[in-house]
Amino acid sequence: MNGAGTGRTPGGLLVVGDVVTDVVARHHGPLAPATDTMAEIRTVPGGAGANAACWAAHSGYTDVRLLARAGQDSAAWHNLWLRRSGVRPLLVPDTDAPTATVIALVDAVTAERTFLTDSGAVNRMSPGDWSPALLDGITHLHLSGYLLFADSSRQLALRASESARRAGATVSLDPASAGFLAGLGARRFLTLTEGMDILLPNADEARLLTGLSEPADAAMELSRQFPLVAVTLGSAGALVAAAGKIIATVRAPTVDAVDSTGAGDAFTGGFLAAHLMGASSREAAEAGCRAAAVAVGVVGGRPPVVGGGATDDE
């Protein structure tokens, strides 16, 4: 998808969120307590915000930037990976906390995953990391929902959203985690995100936010607060709602899943890239589903990078 023929020249996309070191362990059998379980283990760059930024660039968006905080020991490595993916990194090095780390336990048969999360430097993002100058050339701000789950980073997210609206930029948010969202509470989340333009939850998050069991009902209810809501349905695809109605339902491509880590981030990046370049809601959802289909076919949450991988000492 590109901007040709849409009649729109998109401005910059600024993602504010998390950069994470992912340790992905694909195990081929049940986890064996108190002993060894054979697995394929890889260390790769990740993070919901960083992943979404990389997928937006992979989907054809030409000006994608990422504001995040990383441990000083690995900031250069993460900078390198972001640049290779076409993202302009705006990483704040943290001398007192390591880069966030996630251990992803992936069932090699079902591709489903379980996360163990050390938020590290992510939770240390603060309003001091923000400047309205970061919005120069930006027409859309995307926030990772992980920012809402700690006091300091929550204040950063709210300040960035307020600055974006004052500057005339639109704002989107991915709720990020049903588990963390349950801890924050649906009512508080909806209060914090009032005034944002696009919400990108998965089905579990949409259910949690509304108390409605059917994703379509939840999407329609959420679209009474958010002008545009896109709910991902896993292998079933996605649906889009606006003004209390479902306006698009799309199927996901059929693929052999290897690792579902980052599929939602891929949808977010693909959807936003297409939407911001003038695609219809259906076309944007289709672009998001195509990106997610690529994502589940690779280990980790990022798009494939042409030219091979990076090493720790680069």
mmCIF file of C-alpha atoms in Angstrom:
data_model
loop_
_atom_site.group_PDB
_atom_site.id
_atom_site.type_symbol
_atom_site.label_atom_id
_atom_site.label_comp_id
_atom_site.label_asym_id
_atom_site.label_seq_id
_atom_site.Cartn_x
_atom_site.Cartn_y
_atom_site.Cartn_z
ATOM 1 C CA MET A 1 0.000 0.000 0.000
ATOM 2 C CA ASN A 2 1.358 3.448 -0.793
ATOM 3 C CA GLY A 3 0.009 6.949 -0.956
ATOM 4 C CA ALA A 4 -0.275 7.027 -4.748
ATOM 5 C CA GLY A 5 -3.761 7.795 -5.948
ATOM 6 C CA THR A 6 -5.149 8.637 -2.508
ATOM 7 C CA GLY A 7 -4.949 12.394 -3.011
ATOM 8 C CA ARG A 8 -3.252 12.768 0.366
ATOM 9 C CA THR A 9 0.334 13.631 1.193
ATOM 10 C CA PRO A 10 0.819 12.194 4.673
ATOM 11 C CA GLY A 11 2.883 13.929 7.317
ATOM 12 C CA GLY A 12 5.032 12.243 9.915
ATOM 13 C CA LEU A 13 3.854 9.483 12.240
ATOM 14 C CA LEU A 14 5.259 9.679 15.771
ATOM 15 C CA VAL A 15 4.944 6.582 17.929
ATOM 16 C CA VAL A 16 5.495 7.021 21.665
ATOM 17 C CA GLY A 17 5.882 3.755 23.469
ATOM 18 C CA ASP A 18 8.186 0.965 24.381
ATOM 19 C CA VAL A 19 11.298 -0.652 22.998
ATOM 20 C CA VAL A 20 11.944 -4.118 24.389
ATOM 21 C CA THR A 21 14.503 -6.880 24.189
ATOM 22 C CA ASP A 22 12.502 -10.023 23.409
ATOM 23 C CA VAL A 23 13.781 -13.451 24.360
ATOM 24 C CA VAL A 24 11.600 -15.818 22.337
ATOM 25 C CA ALA A 25 11.564 -19.502 23.327
ATOM 26 C CA ARG A 26 9.639 -21.826 20.968
ATOM 27 C CA HIS A 27 8.995 -25.110 22.781
ATOM 28 C CA HIS A 28 7.684 -28.201 20.990
ATOM 29 C CA GLY A 29 6.036 -29.880 23.941
ATOM 30 C CA PRO A 30 4.482 -29.105 27.314
ATOM 31 C CA LEU A 31 6.696 -27.197 29.741
ATOM 32 C CA ALA A 32 8.270 -29.710 32.119
ATOM 33 C CA PRO A 33 8.380 -28.408 35.711
ATOM 34 C CA ALA A 34 11.630 -28.738 37.687
ATOM 35 C CA THR A 35 13.638 -29.935 34.668
ATOM 36 C CA ASP A 36 14.597 -29.055 31.078
ATOM 37 C CA THR A 37 12.254 -28.410 28.161
ATOM 38 C CA MET A 38 13.892 -28.305 24.743
ATOM 39 C CA ALA A 39 13.299 -25.043 22.874
ATOM 40 C CA GLU A 40 14.583 -22.814 20.091
ATOM 41 C CA ILE A 41 15.629 -19.541 21.754
ATOM 42 C CA ARG A 42 16.328 -16.251 19.985
ATOM 43 C CA THR A 43 17.010 -12.732 21.261
ATOM 44 C CA VAL A 44 15.353 -10.123 19.030
ATOM 45 C CA PRO A 45 14.273 -6.468 19.286
ATOM 46 C CA GLY A 46 10.641 -5.876 20.166
ATOM 47 C CA GLY A 47 8.199 -3.740 22.111
ATOM 48 C CA ALA A 48 4.616 -2.912 21.129
ATOM 49 C CA GLY A 49 5.394 0.692 20.220
ATOM 50 C CA ALA A 50 8.625 -0.113 18.403
ATOM 51 C CA ASN A 51 7.024 -3.033 16.566
ATOM 52 C CA ALA A 52 4.085 -0.933 15.384
ATOM 53 C CA ALA A 53 6.463 1.766 14.141
ATOM 54 C CA CYS A 54 8.502 -0.805 12.200
ATOM 55 C CA TRP A 55 5.403 -2.340 10.609
ATOM 56 C CA ALA A 56 4.130 1.109 9.597
ATOM 57 C CA ALA A 57 7.445 1.740 7.824
ATOM 58 C CA HIS A 58 7.360 -1.768 6.326
ATOM 59 C CA SER A 59 3.842 -1.005 5.029
ATOM 60 C CA GLY A 60 5.081 1.991 3.061
ATOM 61 C CA TYR A 61 4.897 4.936 5.446
ATOM 62 C CA THR A 62 7.951 7.054 4.784
ATOM 63 C CA ASP A 63 8.261 9.217 7.914
ATOM 64 C CA VAL A 64 7.947 7.113 11.057
ATOM 65 C CA ARG A 65 9.586 8.130 14.332
ATOM 66 C CA LEU A 66 9.737 6.422 17.713
ATOM 67 C CA LEU A 67 10.127 8.038 21.120
ATOM 68 C CA ALA A 68 11.033 5.467 23.766
ATOM 69 C CA ARG A 69 13.411 4.892 26.670
ATOM 70 C CA ALA A 70 16.086 2.193 26.590
ATOM 71 C CA GLY A 71 18.826 1.073 28.922
ATOM 72 C CA GLN A 72 22.116 2.714 28.038
ATOM 73 C CA ASP A 73 23.792 -0.682 27.653
ATOM 74 C CA SER A 74 21.597 -1.709 24.707
ATOM 75 C CA ALA A 75 20.350 1.599 23.283
ATOM 76 C CA ALA A 76 22.807 1.514 20.367
ATOM 77 C CA TRP A 77 21.693 -2.008 19.400
ATOM 78 C CA HIS A 78 18.034 -0.977 19.404
ATOM 79 C CA ASN A 79 18.826 2.213 17.464
ATOM 80 C CA LEU A 80 20.497 0.114 14.787
ATOM 81 C CA TRP A 81 17.553 -2.240 14.410
ATOM 82 C CA LEU A 82 15.057 0.623 14.212
ATOM 83 C CA ARG A 83 17.055 2.415 11.513
ATOM 84 C CA ARG A 84 17.330 -0.807 9.508
ATOM 85 C CA SER A 85 13.534 -1.065 9.637
ATOM 86 C CA GLY A 86 13.089 2.477 8.300
ATOM 87 C CA VAL A 87 12.193 4.091 11.630
ATOM 88 C CA ARG A 88 13.849 7.248 12.950
ATOM 89 C CA PRO A 89 14.744 6.407 16.564
ATOM 90 C CA LEU A 90 14.372 9.021 19.284
ATOM 91 C CA LEU A 91 15.582 6.847 22.146
ATOM 92 C CA VAL A 92 16.237 8.301 25.581
ATOM 93 C CA PRO A 93 19.147 6.369 27.175
ATOM 94 C CA ASP A 94 18.547 5.376 30.786
ATOM 95 C CA THR A 95 21.621 4.948 32.982
ATOM 96 C CA ASP A 96 19.710 3.540 35.962
ATOM 97 C CA ALA A 97 17.477 0.862 34.431
ATOM 98 C CA PRO A 98 17.920 -1.752 31.707
ATOM 99 C CA THR A 99 15.872 -1.897 28.533
ATOM 100 C CA ALA A 100 12.556 -3.634 29.147
ATOM 101 C CA THR A 101 12.822 -7.378 28.640
ATOM 102 C CA VAL A 102 10.106 -9.861 27.726
ATOM 103 C CA ILE A 103 10.472 -13.624 27.765
ATOM 104 C CA ALA A 104 7.964 -15.028 25.284
ATOM 105 C CA LEU A 105 7.151 -18.718 25.694
ATOM 106 C CA VAL A 106 5.753 -19.806 22.338
ATOM 107 C CA ASP A 107 4.028 -23.130 21.734
ATOM 108 C CA ALA A 108 5.536 -24.302 18.446
ATOM 109 C CA VAL A 109 2.364 -26.260 17.596
ATOM 110 C CA THR A 110 -0.287 -23.588 18.189
ATOM 111 C CA ALA A 111 1.971 -20.482 17.955
ATOM 112 C CA GLU A 112 0.230 -19.107 21.054
ATOM 113 C CA ARG A 113 2.469 -17.336 23.531
ATOM 114 C CA THR A 114 2.810 -16.455 27.183
ATOM 115 C CA PHE A 115 4.782 -13.380 28.256
ATOM 116 C CA LEU A 116 6.990 -12.773 31.271
ATOM 117 C CA THR A 117 7.614 -9.022 31.426
ATOM 118 C CA ASP A 118 10.238 -6.850 33.113
ATOM 119 C CA SER A 119 9.198 -3.306 32.206
ATOM 120 C CA GLY A 120 12.621 -1.851 33.000
ATOM 121 C CA ALA A 121 13.152 1.579 31.461
ATOM 122 C CA VAL A 122 9.648 1.720 29.940
ATOM 123 C CA ASN A 123 8.028 2.622 33.261
ATOM 124 C CA ARG A 124 10.632 5.357 33.756
ATOM 125 C CA MET A 125 9.415 7.387 30.806
ATOM 126 C CA SER A 126 8.259 10.722 32.172
ATOM 127 C CA PRO A 127 6.915 14.114 31.100
ATOM 128 C CA GLY A 128 10.530 15.287 31.043
ATOM 129 C CA ASP A 129 11.084 13.064 27.994
ATOM 130 C CA TRP A 130 8.445 15.023 26.076
ATOM 131 C CA SER A 131 8.745 18.247 24.112
ATOM 132 C CA PRO A 132 6.146 19.773 21.774
ATOM 133 C CA ALA A 133 9.037 20.160 19.306
ATOM 134 C CA LEU A 134 8.827 16.396 18.772
ATOM 135 C CA LEU A 135 5.624 17.100 16.812
ATOM 136 C CA ASP A 136 7.399 19.142 14.135
ATOM 137 C CA GLY A 137 6.218 17.679 10.832
ATOM 138 C CA ILE A 138 3.925 15.190 12.603
ATOM 139 C CA THR A 139 0.274 14.758 11.633
ATOM 140 C CA HIS A 140 -0.489 11.660 13.720
ATOM 141 C CA LEU A 141 0.583 10.495 17.180
ATOM 142 C CA HIS A 142 0.277 6.843 18.178
ATOM 143 C CA LEU A 143 0.560 5.844 21.835
ATOM 144 C CA SER A 144 1.334 2.401 23.183
ATOM 145 C CA GLY A 145 -1.148 1.502 25.888
ATOM 146 C CA TYR A 146 1.682 0.203 28.069
ATOM 147 C CA LEU A 147 2.402 3.842 28.905
ATOM 148 C CA LEU A 148 -0.868 4.078 30.847
ATOM 149 C CA PHE A 149 0.053 1.399 33.366
ATOM 150 C CA ALA A 150 2.664 3.364 35.390
ATOM 151 C CA ASP A 151 2.250 6.813 36.912
ATOM 152 C CA SER A 152 5.262 8.501 35.298
ATOM 153 C CA SER A 153 4.752 7.158 31.774
ATOM 154 C CA ARG A 154 0.999 7.817 32.053
ATOM 155 C CA GLN A 155 1.705 11.515 32.601
ATOM 156 C CA LEU A 156 3.962 11.483 29.539
ATOM 157 C CA ALA A 157 1.220 9.891 27.416
ATOM 158 C CA LEU A 158 -1.380 12.398 28.537
ATOM 159 C CA ARG A 159 0.947 15.337 27.910
ATOM 160 C CA ALA A 160 1.865 14.035 24.450
ATOM 161 C CA SER A 161 -1.805 13.502 23.551
ATOM 162 C CA GLU A 162 -2.743 16.992 24.706
ATOM 163 C CA SER A 163 0.147 18.526 22.754
ATOM 164 C CA ALA A 164 -0.834 16.603 19.624
ATOM 165 C CA ARG A 165 -4.455 17.737 19.768
ATOM 166 C CA ARG A 166 -3.376 21.358 20.256
ATOM 167 C CA ALA A 167 -1.105 21.007 17.227
ATOM 168 C CA GLY A 168 -3.946 19.619 15.091
ATOM 169 C CA ALA A 169 -2.560 16.063 14.937
ATOM 170 C CA THR A 170 -4.795 13.022 15.345
ATOM 171 C CA VAL A 171 -4.125 10.486 18.096
ATOM 172 C CA SER A 172 -4.475 6.712 18.279
ATOM 173 C CA LEU A 173 -3.874 4.184 21.027
ATOM 174 C CA ASP A 174 -3.479 0.409 21.327
ATOM 175 C CA PRO A 175 -4.631 -0.813 24.783
ATOM 176 C CA ALA A 176 -1.657 -3.235 24.689
ATOM 177 C CA SER A 177 -2.487 -5.798 27.400
ATOM 178 C CA ALA A 178 -5.742 -7.230 28.705
ATOM 179 C CA GLY A 179 -3.969 -8.252 31.912
ATOM 180 C CA PHE A 180 -2.576 -4.789 32.661
ATOM 181 C CA LEU A 181 -5.824 -3.204 31.474
ATOM 182 C CA ALA A 182 -7.802 -5.235 34.019
ATOM 183 C CA GLY A 183 -5.525 -3.897 36.734
ATOM 184 C CA LEU A 184 -6.007 -0.288 35.625
ATOM 185 C CA GLY A 185 -9.767 -0.679 35.239
ATOM 186 C CA ALA A 186 -11.977 -0.078 32.223
ATOM 187 C CA ARG A 187 -13.596 3.077 33.564
ATOM 188 C CA ARG A 188 -10.268 4.726 34.335
ATOM 189 C CA PHE A 189 -8.850 3.724 30.941
ATOM 190 C CA LEU A 190 -11.813 5.247 29.116
ATOM 191 C CA THR A 191 -11.490 8.437 31.121
ATOM 192 C CA LEU A 192 -7.758 8.726 30.418
ATOM 193 C CA THR A 193 -8.240 8.187 26.677
ATOM 194 C CA GLU A 194 -11.169 10.553 26.182
ATOM 195 C CA GLY A 195 -10.685 12.710 23.091
ATOM 196 C CA MET A 196 -8.455 10.283 21.209
ATOM 197 C CA ASP A 197 -9.365 9.542 17.594
ATOM 198 C CA ILE A 198 -8.592 5.870 16.994
ATOM 199 C CA LEU A 199 -8.655 2.857 19.335
ATOM 200 C CA LEU A 200 -7.044 -0.425 18.266
ATOM 201 C CA PRO A 201 -7.931 -3.155 20.796
ATOM 202 C CA ASN A 202 -7.978 -6.897 20.356
ATOM 203 C CA ALA A 203 -11.207 -8.780 21.082
ATOM 204 C CA ASP A 204 -10.328 -9.526 24.722
ATOM 205 C CA GLU A 205 -9.490 -5.866 25.394
ATOM 206 C CA ALA A 206 -12.686 -4.709 23.705
ATOM 207 C CA ARG A 207 -14.736 -7.110 25.828
ATOM 208 C CA LEU A 208 -12.994 -5.956 29.007
ATOM 209 C CA LEU A 209 -13.569 -2.275 28.204
ATOM 210 C CA THR A 210 -17.293 -2.710 27.574
ATOM 211 C CA GLY A 211 -18.413 -5.802 29.447
ATOM 212 C CA LEU A 212 -19.925 -7.064 26.169
ATOM 213 C CA SER A 213 -19.093 -10.611 25.062
ATOM 214 C CA GLU A 214 -19.448 -10.159 21.300
ATOM 215 C CA PRO A 215 -16.525 -8.257 19.701
ATOM 216 C CA ALA A 216 -18.855 -6.550 17.223
ATOM 217 C CA ASP A 217 -21.086 -5.268 20.026
ATOM 218 C CA ALA A 218 -18.023 -4.121 21.955
ATOM 219 C CA ALA A 219 -16.620 -2.364 18.886
ATOM 220 C CA MET A 220 -19.882 -0.521 18.261
ATOM 221 C CA GLU A 221 -20.078 0.555 21.897
ATOM 222 C CA LEU A 222 -16.475 1.818 21.911
ATOM 223 C CA SER A 223 -17.078 3.746 18.688
ATOM 224 C CA ARG A 224 -19.478 5.969 20.582
ATOM 225 C CA GLN A 225 -16.443 7.393 22.401
ATOM 226 C CA PHE A 226 -13.729 6.967 19.771
ATOM 227 C CA PRO A 227 -14.445 8.150 16.200
ATOM 228 C CA LEU A 228 -12.788 5.028 14.743
ATOM 229 C CA VAL A 229 -12.348 1.611 16.391
ATOM 230 C CA ALA A 230 -10.587 -1.366 14.809
ATOM 231 C CA VAL A 231 -10.839 -4.640 16.746
ATOM 232 C CA THR A 232 -8.546 -7.527 15.858
ATOM 233 C CA LEU A 233 -10.003 -11.047 15.959
ATOM 234 C CA GLY A 234 -6.855 -13.141 15.617
ATOM 235 C CA SER A 235 -7.023 -15.627 12.758
ATOM 236 C CA ALA A 236 -10.619 -14.514 12.067
ATOM 237 C CA GLY A 237 -9.486 -11.072 10.867
ATOM 238 C CA ALA A 238 -10.731 -7.710 12.118
ATOM 239 C CA LEU A 239 -13.703 -5.389 12.201
ATOM 240 C CA VAL A 240 -14.007 -1.622 12.161
ATOM 241 C CA ALA A 241 -16.701 0.485 13.821
ATOM 242 C CA ALA A 242 -17.642 4.163 13.710
ATOM 243 C CA ALA A 243 -20.550 6.138 15.171
ATOM 244 C CA GLY A 244 -22.041 3.048 16.809
ATOM 245 C CA LYS A 245 -22.052 0.893 13.644
ATOM 246 C CA ILE A 246 -19.830 -1.772 12.086
ATOM 247 C CA ILE A 247 -18.500 -0.277 8.868
ATOM 248 C CA ALA A 248 -16.098 -3.032 7.768
ATOM 249 C CA THR A 249 -15.417 -6.687 8.495
ATOM 250 C CA VAL A 250 -12.382 -8.336 6.922
ATOM 251 C CA ARG A 251 -10.944 -11.840 6.899
ATOM 252 C CA ALA A 252 -7.347 -12.615 7.753
ATOM 253 C CA PRO A 253 -5.206 -14.362 5.115
ATOM 254 C CA THR A 254 -4.693 -18.065 5.772
ATOM 255 C CA VAL A 255 -1.099 -18.696 6.831
ATOM 256 C CA ASP A 256 0.972 -21.258 8.692
ATOM 257 C CA ALA A 257 1.695 -19.569 12.003
ATOM 258 C CA VAL A 258 5.183 -19.818 13.493
ATOM 259 C CA ASP A 259 4.985 -17.225 16.287
ATOM 260 C CA SER A 260 2.025 -14.952 17.036
ATOM 261 C CA THR A 261 4.200 -12.480 18.981
ATOM 262 C CA GLY A 262 3.625 -8.977 17.627
ATOM 263 C CA ALA A 263 0.710 -9.828 15.332
ATOM 264 C CA GLY A 264 -1.411 -7.127 16.942
ATOM 265 C CA ASP A 265 1.429 -4.618 16.624
ATOM 266 C CA ALA A 266 1.754 -5.523 12.949
ATOM 267 C CA PHE A 267 -1.963 -4.915 12.441
ATOM 268 C CA THR A 268 -1.642 -1.539 14.162
ATOM 269 C CA GLY A 269 1.289 -0.476 11.980
ATOM 270 C CA GLY A 270 -0.301 -1.690 8.757
ATOM 271 C CA PHE A 271 -3.690 -0.192 9.596
ATOM 272 C CA LEU A 272 -2.299 3.211 10.545
ATOM 273 C CA ALA A 273 -0.008 3.411 7.516
ATOM 274 C CA ALA A 274 -2.893 2.730 5.131
ATOM 275 C CA HIS A 275 -5.380 4.917 6.998
ATOM 276 C CA LEU A 276 -3.013 7.882 7.134
ATOM 277 C CA MET A 277 -2.293 7.549 3.408
ATOM 278 C CA GLY A 278 -5.986 7.885 2.601
ATOM 279 C CA ALA A 279 -7.237 4.291 2.454
ATOM 280 C CA SER A 280 -10.822 3.468 3.358
ATOM 281 C CA SER A 281 -11.499 1.786 6.691
ATOM 282 C CA ARG A 282 -11.905 -1.573 4.949
ATOM 283 C CA GLU A 283 -8.668 -1.132 3.008
ATOM 284 C CA ALA A 284 -6.828 -0.112 6.171
ATOM 285 C CA ALA A 285 -8.116 -3.180 8.021
ATOM 286 C CA GLU A 286 -7.093 -5.382 5.107
ATOM 287 C CA ALA A 287 -3.616 -3.837 5.156
ATOM 288 C CA GLY A 288 -3.410 -4.486 8.889
ATOM 289 C CA CYS A 289 -4.429 -8.112 8.444
ATOM 290 C CA ARG A 290 -1.841 -8.601 5.694
ATOM 291 C CA ALA A 291 0.878 -7.243 7.966
ATOM 292 C CA ALA A 292 -0.284 -9.502 10.800
ATOM 293 C CA ALA A 293 -0.207 -12.501 8.469
ATOM 294 C CA VAL A 294 3.434 -11.781 7.681
ATOM 295 C CA ALA A 295 4.167 -11.290 11.389
ATOM 296 C CA VAL A 296 2.925 -14.710 12.488
ATOM 297 C CA GLY A 297 5.211 -16.321 9.910
ATOM 298 C CA VAL A 298 8.426 -15.039 11.536
ATOM 299 C CA VAL A 299 9.959 -15.369 14.992
ATOM 300 C CA GLY A 300 9.602 -12.147 16.987
ATOM 301 C CA GLY A 301 7.387 -9.122 16.542
ATOM 302 C CA ARG A 302 9.167 -7.172 13.788
ATOM 303 C CA PRO A 303 9.022 -7.328 9.971
ATOM 304 C CA PRO A 304 11.862 -9.079 8.166
ATOM 305 C CA VAL A 305 14.842 -6.791 7.612
ATOM 306 C CA VAL A 306 16.596 -6.904 4.233
ATOM 307 C CA GLY A 307 20.329 -7.470 4.545
ATOM 308 C CA GLY A 308 20.479 -9.815 7.503
ATOM 309 C CA GLY A 309 20.519 -9.363 11.232
ATOM 310 C CA ALA A 310 22.462 -7.272 13.665
ATOM 311 C CA THR A 311 24.854 -8.551 16.265
ATOM 312 C CA ASP A 312 25.276 -7.357 19.805
ATOM 313 C CA ASP A 313 28.564 -5.626 19.082
ATOM 314 C CA GLU A 314 27.414 -3.622 16.050
#
